[in-house]
Coordinates of C-alpha atoms in Angstrom, one line a residue:
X4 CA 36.2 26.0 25.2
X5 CA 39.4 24.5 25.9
X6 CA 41.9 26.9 28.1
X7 CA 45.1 26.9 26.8
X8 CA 48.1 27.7 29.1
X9 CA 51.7 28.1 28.3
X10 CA 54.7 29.0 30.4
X11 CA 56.1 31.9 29.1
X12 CA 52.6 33.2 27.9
X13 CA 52.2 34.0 24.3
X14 CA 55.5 32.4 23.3
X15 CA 58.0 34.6 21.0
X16 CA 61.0 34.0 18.9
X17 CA 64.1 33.9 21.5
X18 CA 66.9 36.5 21.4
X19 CA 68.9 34.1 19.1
X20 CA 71.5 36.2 17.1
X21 CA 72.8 35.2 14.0
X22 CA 76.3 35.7 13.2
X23 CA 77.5 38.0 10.2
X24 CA 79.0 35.5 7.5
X25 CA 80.3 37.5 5.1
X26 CA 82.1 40.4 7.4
X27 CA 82.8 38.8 9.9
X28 CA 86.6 38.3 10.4
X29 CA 86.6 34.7 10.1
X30 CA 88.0 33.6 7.3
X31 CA 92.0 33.1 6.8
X32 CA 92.0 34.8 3.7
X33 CA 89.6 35.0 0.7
X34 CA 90.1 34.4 -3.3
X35 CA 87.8 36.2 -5.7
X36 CA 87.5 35.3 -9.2
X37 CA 85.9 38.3 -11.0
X38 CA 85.2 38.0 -15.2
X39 CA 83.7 40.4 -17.5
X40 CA 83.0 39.7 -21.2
X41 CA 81.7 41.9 -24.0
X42 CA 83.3 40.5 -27.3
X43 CA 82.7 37.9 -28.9
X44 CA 84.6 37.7 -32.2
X45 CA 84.0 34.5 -32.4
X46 CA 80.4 33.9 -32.9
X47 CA 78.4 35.1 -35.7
X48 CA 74.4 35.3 -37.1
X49 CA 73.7 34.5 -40.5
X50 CA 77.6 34.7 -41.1
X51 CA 78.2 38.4 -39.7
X52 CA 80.2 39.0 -36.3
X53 CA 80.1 41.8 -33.8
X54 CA 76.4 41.1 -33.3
X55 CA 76.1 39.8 -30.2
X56 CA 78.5 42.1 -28.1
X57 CA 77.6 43.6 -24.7
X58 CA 78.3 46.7 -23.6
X59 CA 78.2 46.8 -20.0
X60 CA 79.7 43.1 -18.7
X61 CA 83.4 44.6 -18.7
X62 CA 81.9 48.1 -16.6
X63 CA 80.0 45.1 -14.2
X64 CA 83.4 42.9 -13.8
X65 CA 85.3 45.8 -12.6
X66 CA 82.6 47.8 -10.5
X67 CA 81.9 43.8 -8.4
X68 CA 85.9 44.3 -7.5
X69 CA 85.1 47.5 -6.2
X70 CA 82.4 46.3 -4.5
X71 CA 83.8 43.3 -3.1
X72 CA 87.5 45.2 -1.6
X73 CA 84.8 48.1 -0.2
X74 CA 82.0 46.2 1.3
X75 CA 82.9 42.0 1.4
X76 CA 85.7 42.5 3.7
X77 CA 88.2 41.4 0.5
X78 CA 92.0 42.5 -0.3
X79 CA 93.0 44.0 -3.7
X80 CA 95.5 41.0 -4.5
X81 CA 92.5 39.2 -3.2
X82 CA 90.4 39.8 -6.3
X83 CA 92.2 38.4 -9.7
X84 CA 89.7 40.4 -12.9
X85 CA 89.7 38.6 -16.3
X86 CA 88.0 41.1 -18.9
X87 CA 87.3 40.0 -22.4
X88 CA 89.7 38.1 -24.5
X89 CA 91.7 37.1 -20.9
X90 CA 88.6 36.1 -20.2
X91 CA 88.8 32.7 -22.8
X92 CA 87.5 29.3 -22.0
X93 CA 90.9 28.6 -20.8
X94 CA 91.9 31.2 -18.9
X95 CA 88.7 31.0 -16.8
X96 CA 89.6 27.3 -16.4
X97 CA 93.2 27.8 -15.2
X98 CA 92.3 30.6 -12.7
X99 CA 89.5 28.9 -11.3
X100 CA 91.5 26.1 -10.5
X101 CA 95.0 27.9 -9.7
X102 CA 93.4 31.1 -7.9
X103 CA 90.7 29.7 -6.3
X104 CA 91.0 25.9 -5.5
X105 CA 94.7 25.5 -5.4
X106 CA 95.0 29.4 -4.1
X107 CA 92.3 28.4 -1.0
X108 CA 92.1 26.1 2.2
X109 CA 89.3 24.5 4.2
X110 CA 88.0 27.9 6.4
X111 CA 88.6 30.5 3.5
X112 CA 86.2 32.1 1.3
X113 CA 85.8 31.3 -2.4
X114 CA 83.9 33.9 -4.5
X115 CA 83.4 33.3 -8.6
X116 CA 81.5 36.0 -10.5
X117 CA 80.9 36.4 -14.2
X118 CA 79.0 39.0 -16.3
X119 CA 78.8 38.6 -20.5
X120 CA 76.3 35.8 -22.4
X121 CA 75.0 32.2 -21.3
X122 CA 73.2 29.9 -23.1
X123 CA 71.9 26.9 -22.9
X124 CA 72.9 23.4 -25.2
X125 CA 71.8 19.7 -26.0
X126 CA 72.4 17.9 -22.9
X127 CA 75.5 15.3 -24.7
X128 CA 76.0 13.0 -21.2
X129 CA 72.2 12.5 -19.8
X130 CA 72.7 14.3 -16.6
X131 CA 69.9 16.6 -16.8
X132 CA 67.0 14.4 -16.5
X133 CA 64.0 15.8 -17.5
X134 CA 65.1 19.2 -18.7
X135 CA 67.6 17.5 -21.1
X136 CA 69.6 20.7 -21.4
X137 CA 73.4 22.1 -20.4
X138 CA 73.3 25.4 -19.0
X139 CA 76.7 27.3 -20.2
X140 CA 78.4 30.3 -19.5
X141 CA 80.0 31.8 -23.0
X142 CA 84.0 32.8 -22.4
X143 CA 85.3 35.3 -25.2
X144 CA 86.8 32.6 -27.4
X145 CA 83.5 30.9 -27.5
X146 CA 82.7 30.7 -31.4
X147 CA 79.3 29.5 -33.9
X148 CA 76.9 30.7 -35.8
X149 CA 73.6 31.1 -34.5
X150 CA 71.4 31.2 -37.6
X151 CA 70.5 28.1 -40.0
X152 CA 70.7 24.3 -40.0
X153 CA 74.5 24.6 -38.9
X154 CA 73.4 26.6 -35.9
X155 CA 75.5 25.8 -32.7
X156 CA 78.2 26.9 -30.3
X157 CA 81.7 25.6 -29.4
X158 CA 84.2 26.5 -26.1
X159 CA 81.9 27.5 -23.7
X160 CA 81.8 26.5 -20.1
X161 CA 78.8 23.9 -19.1
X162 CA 77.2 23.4 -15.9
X163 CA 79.0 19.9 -15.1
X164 CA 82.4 21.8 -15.6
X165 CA 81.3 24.0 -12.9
X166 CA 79.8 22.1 -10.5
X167 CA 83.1 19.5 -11.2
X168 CA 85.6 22.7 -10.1
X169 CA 83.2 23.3 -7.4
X170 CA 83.2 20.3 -5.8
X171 CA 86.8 20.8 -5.8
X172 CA 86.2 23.5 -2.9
X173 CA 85.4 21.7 0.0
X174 CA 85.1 23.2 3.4
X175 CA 85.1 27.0 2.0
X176 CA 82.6 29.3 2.4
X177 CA 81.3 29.7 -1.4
X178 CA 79.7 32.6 -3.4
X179 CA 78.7 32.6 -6.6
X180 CA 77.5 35.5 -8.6
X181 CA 75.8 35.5 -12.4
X182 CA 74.6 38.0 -14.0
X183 CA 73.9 36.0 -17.5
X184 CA 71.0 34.5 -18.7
X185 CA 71.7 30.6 -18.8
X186 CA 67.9 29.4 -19.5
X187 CA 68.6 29.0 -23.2
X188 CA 65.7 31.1 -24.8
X189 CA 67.1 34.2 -24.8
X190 CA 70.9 36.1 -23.1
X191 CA 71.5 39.0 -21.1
X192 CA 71.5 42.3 -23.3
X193 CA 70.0 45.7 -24.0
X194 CA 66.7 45.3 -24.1
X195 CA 64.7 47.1 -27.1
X196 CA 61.3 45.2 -27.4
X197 CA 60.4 45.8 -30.9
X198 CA 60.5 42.8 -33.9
X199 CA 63.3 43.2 -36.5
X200 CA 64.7 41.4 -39.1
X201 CA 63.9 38.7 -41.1
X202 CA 65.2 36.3 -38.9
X203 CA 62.5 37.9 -36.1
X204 CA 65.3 38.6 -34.1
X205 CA 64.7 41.1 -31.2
X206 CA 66.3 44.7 -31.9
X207 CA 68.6 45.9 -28.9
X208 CA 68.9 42.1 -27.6
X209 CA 72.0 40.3 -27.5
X210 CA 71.2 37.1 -27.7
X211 CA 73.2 33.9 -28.3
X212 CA 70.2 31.6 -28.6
X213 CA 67.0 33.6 -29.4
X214 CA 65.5 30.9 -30.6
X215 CA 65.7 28.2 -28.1
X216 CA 68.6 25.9 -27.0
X217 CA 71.0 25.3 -30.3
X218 CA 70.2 22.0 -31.8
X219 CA 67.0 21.6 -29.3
X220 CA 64.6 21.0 -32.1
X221 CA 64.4 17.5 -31.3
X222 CA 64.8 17.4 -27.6
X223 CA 61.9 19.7 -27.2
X224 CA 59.2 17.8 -29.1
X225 CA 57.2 16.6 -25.5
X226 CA 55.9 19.1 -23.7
X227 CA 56.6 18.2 -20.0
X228 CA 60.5 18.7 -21.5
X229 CA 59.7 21.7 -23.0
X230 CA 57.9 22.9 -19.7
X231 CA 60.5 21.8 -17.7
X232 CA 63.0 23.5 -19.6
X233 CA 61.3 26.7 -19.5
X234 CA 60.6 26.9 -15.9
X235 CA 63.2 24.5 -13.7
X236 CA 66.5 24.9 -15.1
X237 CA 69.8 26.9 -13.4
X238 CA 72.9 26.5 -13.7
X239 CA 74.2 25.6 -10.8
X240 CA 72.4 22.4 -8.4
X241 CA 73.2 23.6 -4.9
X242 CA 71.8 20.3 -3.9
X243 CA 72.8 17.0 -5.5
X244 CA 70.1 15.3 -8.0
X245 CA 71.7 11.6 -7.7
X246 CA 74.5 10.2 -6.5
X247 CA 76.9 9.8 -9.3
X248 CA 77.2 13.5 -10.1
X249 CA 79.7 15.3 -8.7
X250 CA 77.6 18.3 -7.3
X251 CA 77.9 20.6 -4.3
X252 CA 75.4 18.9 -1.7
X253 CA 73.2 19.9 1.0
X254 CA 76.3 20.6 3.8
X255 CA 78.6 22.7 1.6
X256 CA 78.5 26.3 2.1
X257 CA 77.4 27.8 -1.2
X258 CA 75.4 30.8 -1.9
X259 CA 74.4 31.3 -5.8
X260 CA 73.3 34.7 -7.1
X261 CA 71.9 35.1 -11.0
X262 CA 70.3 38.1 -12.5
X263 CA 67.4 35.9 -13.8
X264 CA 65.3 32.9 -13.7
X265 CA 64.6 30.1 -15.8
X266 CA 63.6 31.3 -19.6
X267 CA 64.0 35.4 -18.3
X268 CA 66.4 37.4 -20.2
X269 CA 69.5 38.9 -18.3
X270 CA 69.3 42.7 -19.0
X271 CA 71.8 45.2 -19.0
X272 CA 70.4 48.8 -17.7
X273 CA 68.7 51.4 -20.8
X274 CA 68.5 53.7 -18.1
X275 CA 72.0 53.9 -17.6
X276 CA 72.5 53.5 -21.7
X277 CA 73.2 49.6 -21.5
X278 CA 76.9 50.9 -20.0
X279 CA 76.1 48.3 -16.9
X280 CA 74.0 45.2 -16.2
X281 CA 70.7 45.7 -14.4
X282 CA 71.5 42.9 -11.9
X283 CA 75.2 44.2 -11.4
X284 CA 74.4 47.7 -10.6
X285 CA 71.4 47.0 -8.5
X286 CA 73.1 44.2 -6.3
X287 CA 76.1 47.1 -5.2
X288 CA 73.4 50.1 -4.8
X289 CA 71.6 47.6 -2.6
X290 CA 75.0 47.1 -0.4
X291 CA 77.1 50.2 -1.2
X292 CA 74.0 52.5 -0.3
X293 CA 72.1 50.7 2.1
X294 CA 69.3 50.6 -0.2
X295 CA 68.1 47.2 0.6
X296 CA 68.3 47.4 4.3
X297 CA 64.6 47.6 4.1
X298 CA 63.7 48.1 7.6
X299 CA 66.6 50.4 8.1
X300 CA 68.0 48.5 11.1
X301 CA 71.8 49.2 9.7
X302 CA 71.8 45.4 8.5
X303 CA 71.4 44.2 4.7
X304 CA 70.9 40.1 4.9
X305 CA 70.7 37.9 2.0
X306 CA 66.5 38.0 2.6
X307 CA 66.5 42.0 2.2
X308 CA 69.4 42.2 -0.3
X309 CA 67.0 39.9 -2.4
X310 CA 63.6 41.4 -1.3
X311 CA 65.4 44.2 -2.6
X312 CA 66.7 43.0 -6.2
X313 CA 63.2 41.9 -7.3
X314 CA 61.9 44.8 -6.3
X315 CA 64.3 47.2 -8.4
X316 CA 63.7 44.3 -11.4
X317 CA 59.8 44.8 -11.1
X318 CA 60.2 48.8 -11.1
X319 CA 62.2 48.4 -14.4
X320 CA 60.1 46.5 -16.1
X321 CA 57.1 48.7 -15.8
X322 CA 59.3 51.2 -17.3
X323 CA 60.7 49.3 -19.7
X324 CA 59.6 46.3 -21.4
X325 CA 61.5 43.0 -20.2
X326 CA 60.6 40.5 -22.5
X327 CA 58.3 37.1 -21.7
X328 CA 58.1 36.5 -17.7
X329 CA 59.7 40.0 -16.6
X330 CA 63.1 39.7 -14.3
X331 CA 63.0 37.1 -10.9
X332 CA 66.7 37.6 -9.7
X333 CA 67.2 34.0 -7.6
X334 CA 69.6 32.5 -4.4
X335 CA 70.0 29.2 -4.1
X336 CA 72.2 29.0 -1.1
X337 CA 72.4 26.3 2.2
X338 CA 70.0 27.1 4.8
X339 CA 70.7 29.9 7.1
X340 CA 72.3 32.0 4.4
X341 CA 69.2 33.8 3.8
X342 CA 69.3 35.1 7.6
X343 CA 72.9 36.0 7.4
X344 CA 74.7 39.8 7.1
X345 CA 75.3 39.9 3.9
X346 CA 78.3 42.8 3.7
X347 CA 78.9 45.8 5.0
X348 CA 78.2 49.0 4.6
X349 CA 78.6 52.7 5.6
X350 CA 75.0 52.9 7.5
X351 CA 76.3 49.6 9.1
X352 CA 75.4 48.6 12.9
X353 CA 77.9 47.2 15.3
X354 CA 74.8 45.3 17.0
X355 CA 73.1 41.9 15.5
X356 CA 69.5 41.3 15.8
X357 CA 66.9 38.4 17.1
X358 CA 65.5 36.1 14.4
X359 CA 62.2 36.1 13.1
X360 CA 62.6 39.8 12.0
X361 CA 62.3 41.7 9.1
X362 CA 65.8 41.5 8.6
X363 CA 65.2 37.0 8.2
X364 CA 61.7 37.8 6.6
X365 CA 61.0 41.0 4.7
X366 CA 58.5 41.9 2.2
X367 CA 58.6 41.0 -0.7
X368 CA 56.8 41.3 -4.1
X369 CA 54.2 44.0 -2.7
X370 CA 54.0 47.2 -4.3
X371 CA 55.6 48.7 -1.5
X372 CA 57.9 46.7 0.7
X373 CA 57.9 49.3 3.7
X374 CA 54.4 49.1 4.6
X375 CA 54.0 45.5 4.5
X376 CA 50.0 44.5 3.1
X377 CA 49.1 43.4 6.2
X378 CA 47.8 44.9 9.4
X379 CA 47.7 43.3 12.8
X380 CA 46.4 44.6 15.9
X381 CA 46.1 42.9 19.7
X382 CA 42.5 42.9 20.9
X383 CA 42.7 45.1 24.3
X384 CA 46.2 46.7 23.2
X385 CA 49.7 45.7 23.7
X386 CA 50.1 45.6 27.6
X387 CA 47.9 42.7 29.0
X388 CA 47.3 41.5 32.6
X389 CA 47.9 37.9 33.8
X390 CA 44.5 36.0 32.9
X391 CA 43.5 38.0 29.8
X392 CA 43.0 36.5 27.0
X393 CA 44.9 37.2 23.8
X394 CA 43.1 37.5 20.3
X395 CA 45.0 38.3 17.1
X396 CA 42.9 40.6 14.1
X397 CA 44.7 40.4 11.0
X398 CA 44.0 41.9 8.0
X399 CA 45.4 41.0 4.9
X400 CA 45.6 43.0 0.9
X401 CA 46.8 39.7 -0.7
X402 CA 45.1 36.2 -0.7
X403 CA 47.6 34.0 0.6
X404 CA 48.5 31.1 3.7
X405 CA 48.2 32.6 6.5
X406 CA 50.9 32.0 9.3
X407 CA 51.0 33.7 12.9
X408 CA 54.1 33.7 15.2
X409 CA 54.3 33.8 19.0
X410 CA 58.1 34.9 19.4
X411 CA 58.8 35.7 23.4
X412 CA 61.9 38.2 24.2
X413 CA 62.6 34.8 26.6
X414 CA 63.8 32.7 23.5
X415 CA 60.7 31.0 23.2
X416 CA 58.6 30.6 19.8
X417 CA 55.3 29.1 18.9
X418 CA 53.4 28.6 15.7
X419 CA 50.2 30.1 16.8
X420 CA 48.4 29.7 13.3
X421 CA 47.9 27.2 11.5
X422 CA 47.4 25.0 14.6
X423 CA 45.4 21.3 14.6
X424 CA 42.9 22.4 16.6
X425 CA 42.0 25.5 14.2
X426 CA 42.0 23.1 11.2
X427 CA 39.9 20.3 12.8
X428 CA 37.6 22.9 13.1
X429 CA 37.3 24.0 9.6
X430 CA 39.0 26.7 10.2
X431 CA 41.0 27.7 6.2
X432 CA 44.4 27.2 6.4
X433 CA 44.2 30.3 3.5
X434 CA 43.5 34.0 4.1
X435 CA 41.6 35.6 1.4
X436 CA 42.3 39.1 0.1
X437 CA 40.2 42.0 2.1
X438 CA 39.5 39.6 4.7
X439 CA 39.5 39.8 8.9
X440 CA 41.0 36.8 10.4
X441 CA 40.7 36.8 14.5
X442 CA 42.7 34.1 16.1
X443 CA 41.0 32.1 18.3
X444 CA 38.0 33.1 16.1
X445 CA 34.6 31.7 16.8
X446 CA 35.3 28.4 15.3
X447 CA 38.4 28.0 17.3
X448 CA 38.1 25.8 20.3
X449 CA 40.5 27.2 22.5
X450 CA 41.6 30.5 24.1
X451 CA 45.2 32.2 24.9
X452 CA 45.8 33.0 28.3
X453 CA 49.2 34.1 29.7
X454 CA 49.8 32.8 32.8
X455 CA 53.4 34.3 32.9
X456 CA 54.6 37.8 33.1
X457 CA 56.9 38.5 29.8
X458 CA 57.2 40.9 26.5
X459 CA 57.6 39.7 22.8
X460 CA 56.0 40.1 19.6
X461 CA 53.1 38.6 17.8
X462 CA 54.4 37.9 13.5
X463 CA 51.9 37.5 11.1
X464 CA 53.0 36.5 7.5
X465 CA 50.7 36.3 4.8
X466 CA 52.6 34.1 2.0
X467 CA 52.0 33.1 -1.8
X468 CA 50.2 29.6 -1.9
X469 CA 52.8 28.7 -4.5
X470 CA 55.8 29.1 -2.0
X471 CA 56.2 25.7 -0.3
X472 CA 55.8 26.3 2.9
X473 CA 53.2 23.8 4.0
X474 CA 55.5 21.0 5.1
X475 CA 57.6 23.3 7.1
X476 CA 54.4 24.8 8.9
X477 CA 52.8 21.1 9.1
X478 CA 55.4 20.0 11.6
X479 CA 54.2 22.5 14.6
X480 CA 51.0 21.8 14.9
X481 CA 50.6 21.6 18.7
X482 CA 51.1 25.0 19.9
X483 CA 53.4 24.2 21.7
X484 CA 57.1 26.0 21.5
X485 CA 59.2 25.2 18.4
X486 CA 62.5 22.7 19.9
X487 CA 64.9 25.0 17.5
X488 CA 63.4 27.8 16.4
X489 CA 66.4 29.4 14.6
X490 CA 66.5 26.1 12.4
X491 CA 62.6 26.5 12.0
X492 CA 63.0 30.9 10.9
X493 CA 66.3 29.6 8.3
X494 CA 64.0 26.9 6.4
X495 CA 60.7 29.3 6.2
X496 CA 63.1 32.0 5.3
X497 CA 64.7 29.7 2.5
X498 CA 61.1 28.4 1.3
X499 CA 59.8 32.6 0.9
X500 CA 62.7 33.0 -1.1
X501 CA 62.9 30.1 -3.6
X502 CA 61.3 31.1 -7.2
X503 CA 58.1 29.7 -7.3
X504 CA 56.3 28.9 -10.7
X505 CA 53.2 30.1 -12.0
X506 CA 50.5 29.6 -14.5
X507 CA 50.1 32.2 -16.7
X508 CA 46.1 31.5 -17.2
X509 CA 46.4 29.0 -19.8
X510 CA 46.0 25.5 -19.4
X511 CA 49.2 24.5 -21.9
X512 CA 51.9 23.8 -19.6
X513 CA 54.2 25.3 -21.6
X514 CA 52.3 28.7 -20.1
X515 CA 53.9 29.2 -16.9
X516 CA 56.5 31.5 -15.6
X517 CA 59.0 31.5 -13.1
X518 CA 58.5 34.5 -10.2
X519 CA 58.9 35.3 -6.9
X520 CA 57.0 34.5 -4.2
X521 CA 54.5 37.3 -2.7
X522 CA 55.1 37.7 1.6
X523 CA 53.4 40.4 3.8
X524 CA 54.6 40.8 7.2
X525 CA 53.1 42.7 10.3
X526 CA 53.9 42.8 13.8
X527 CA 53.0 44.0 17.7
X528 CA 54.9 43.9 20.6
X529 CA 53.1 42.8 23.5
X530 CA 54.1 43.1 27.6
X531 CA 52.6 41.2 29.9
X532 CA 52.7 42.3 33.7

């Protein structure tokens, strides 16, 4: 058995703090964009209008501007509100550029949100690569009919307009909020799930594309594009696909919120009559009551606030019926936004926290995200002697890879599991459902001995196989401490939180839904004297 020896013991995440981005007074000033449409005059379905208006987009505009002066640190005059037929293709245009590009500096704070319909088009310029599709938001002037061979849409806003005016913001801090359905199949709207109509519309839904992207017939004859387009498309690329496009890369700061996934339909709330959008209302309960400060530490980060949002999404659907794929509200944002104070809020703590807590990596997708699915204990109990050995028992509900954390009070942090040594013993990378998993085990040959007096915690994670996480974990190996382990918290955050995309049990590819991943958490101090 090899001993293994470590300054600093069993090595635990350092008391790094992360700084509060969003209410934090560090920004010179901030411009927020807020639009709301429900009428659409201009678009009809088998030559009738009024069929496709929302009820709730205008109640969502306005209630996000209360939100945002109360809890996002933002002015009244800060916050310009379009609503409805201000709300045309050109009036978003001219704002967006006048209030927030030209109305902003390097160091300010850029927020853009819209509530009413999206769609999705015939990619025209080839930009799209595989998926072959614009995503578009639909302004109130935006006019077609959506029924017959004449079917298709006019003055919306696409994707590349977006990320074009975007790219225009460099060197702000950038939010973006959507609560729309851009995947193309079906829009945000009331949700009824009954067949009506001879046109087998859905009753309740308002819908600008029920049938698939207008004039998509064609384009979705293969199905790898017709996979692709069903579970890989958003609207906005926080990471630039090639070169030539003029998309927000890597290094900008931008943060992008929407309601839905790929080929999920927006809702807006029957429990609250349709009067507000599912996403909308759930995102402000989440910050205006503390709701999704999960651990209730007095701190809401992007992690919780989204932990939070699918959550509340899953709950309503078993209520009511969501349509094909349920509701997967998404963030695409830089790394380290995930770990970052998202607002505040009344419950709100003066203090910040260390990383590698639940506040960076909460629970989510378990039935119930306070008790966390896994157990872990410390064989011999929490306060150890110098030269006893340390085992770890975990016991996990859900099948998943299995990842164990060493994070000292000292600022150090180890990856104790999965380790080389562990796998070149056979040892499964996976932790099956039900199962007891004691590390070092049998197989494992090694042992932990602290050889240095210390506290921390041991952090056991249990994560969906389908979150990529494998080639973050692969690169610490060694057991030996992590060289930045804030860096190393941000990317495994930003992996936990990325929809994944599953198989729905079929073999056609055209089966597969977009989701969030599954993560259990469990924790134990541990002193060494």
């Amino acid at each position: 058995m090899m001993l293994l020896r470590r300054a600093a013991a069993a090595a635990l995440f350092a008391a790094i703090f992360i700084a509060a981005l969003w209410n934090a007074p560090a920004f010179a000033k901030t411009r927020a964009l807020v639009v709301g449409v429900n009428v659409y005059p201009g678009i009809s379905v088998n030559g009738v209008g009024g069929q496709v208006d929302l009820r709730g987009a205008v109640n969502d505009a306005r209630n996000m501007r209360e939100a945002l002066t109360a809890h996002f640190d933002v002015r009244p005059d800060e916050v310009k509100l379009l609503l409805d037929t201000d709300a045309s293709r050109d009036g978003i245009l001219a704002a967006f550029r006048q209030w927030l590009i030209e109305g902003t500096e390097p160091g300010d704070r850029a927020i853009f949100y819209f509530a009413g319909h999206g769609a999705q088009v015939v990619d025209e310029n080839g930009d799209e690569g595989d998926d072959k599709f614009d995503e578009v938001l639909a302004p109130s002037d935006t006019a077609g009919e959506l029924q017959g061979a004449d079917a298709g849409l006019s003055g919306f806003i696409s994707d590349d307009e977006i990320q074009a005016l975007l790219a225009e913001l460099p060197g702000r801090e950038i939010m973006v909020i959507v609560d729309a359905c851009h995947s193309g199949t079906i829009t945000r709207g009331a949700l009824e799930q009954r067949q009506s109509g001879a046109a087998g519309r859905l009753a309740g839904v308002r819908t600008l594309t029920p049938n698939g992207p207008l004039g998509a017939a064609p384009a979705l004859d293969e199905l790898t594009t017709r996979s692709v387009h069903r579970t890989a498309t958003r609207l906005i690329e926080v990471v630039a696909d090639t070169p030539d496009t003029p998309k927000i890369d890597a290094p900008a700061l931008l943060a992008v919120w929407t309601a839905v996934a790929s080929a999920q339909l927006a809702v807006e709330d029957l429990e609250l009559g349709g009067e507000e959008g599912l996403f909308t209302n759930r995102f402000i309960k989440g910050i205006a009551e503390g709701a999704a400060d999960l651990n209730k530490n007095g701190r809401i980060t992007a992690s919780e606030l989204l932990a939070f949002l699918r959550a509340e999404s899953t709950a309503y659907c078993e209520q009511f019926r969501c349509g094909p794929g349920g509701l997967t509200p998404t963030l695409e944002a830089y790394v380290g936004y995930d770990n970052a104070t998202v607002a505040d809020y009344a419950g709100a703590a003066e203090e910040t926290t260390t990383i590698a807590s639940s506040d960076d990596l909460p629970v989510q997708g378990y039935t119930d995200l306070s008790t966390g699915g896994v157990t872990l204990s410390l064989t011999g109990g929490q306060s150890m002697s110098l030269g006893d050995a340390l085992q770890v028992r975990v016991v996990s509900d859900y099948p998943g890879e299995l990842i164990v954390l060493d994070v000292r009070d000292d600022g150090t942090t180890i990856q104790l599991f999965p380790n080389n040594p562990s796998l070149a013993a056979g040892v499964s990378a996976k932790i099956a459902a039900g199962e007891t998993r004691y590390l070092p085990g049998d197989e494992d040959p090694f042992v932990l001995v602290p050889d240095m007096p210390g506290s921390g915690r041991i952090v056991a994670l249990v994560v969906d196989h389908h979150a990529a996480v494998a080639s973050l974990t692969g690169r610490y190996l060694e057991l030996e401490p992590i060289p930045a382990a804030e860096d190393y918290i941000a990317e495994l955050s930003r992996a936990l939180n990325a929809t994944v995309t599953l198989p729905t049990g079929s073999e056609d590819a055209l089966n597969r839904s977009a989701s969030g991943a599954v993560m259990l958490r469990a924790e134990a101090a541990y002193l060494i004297q």
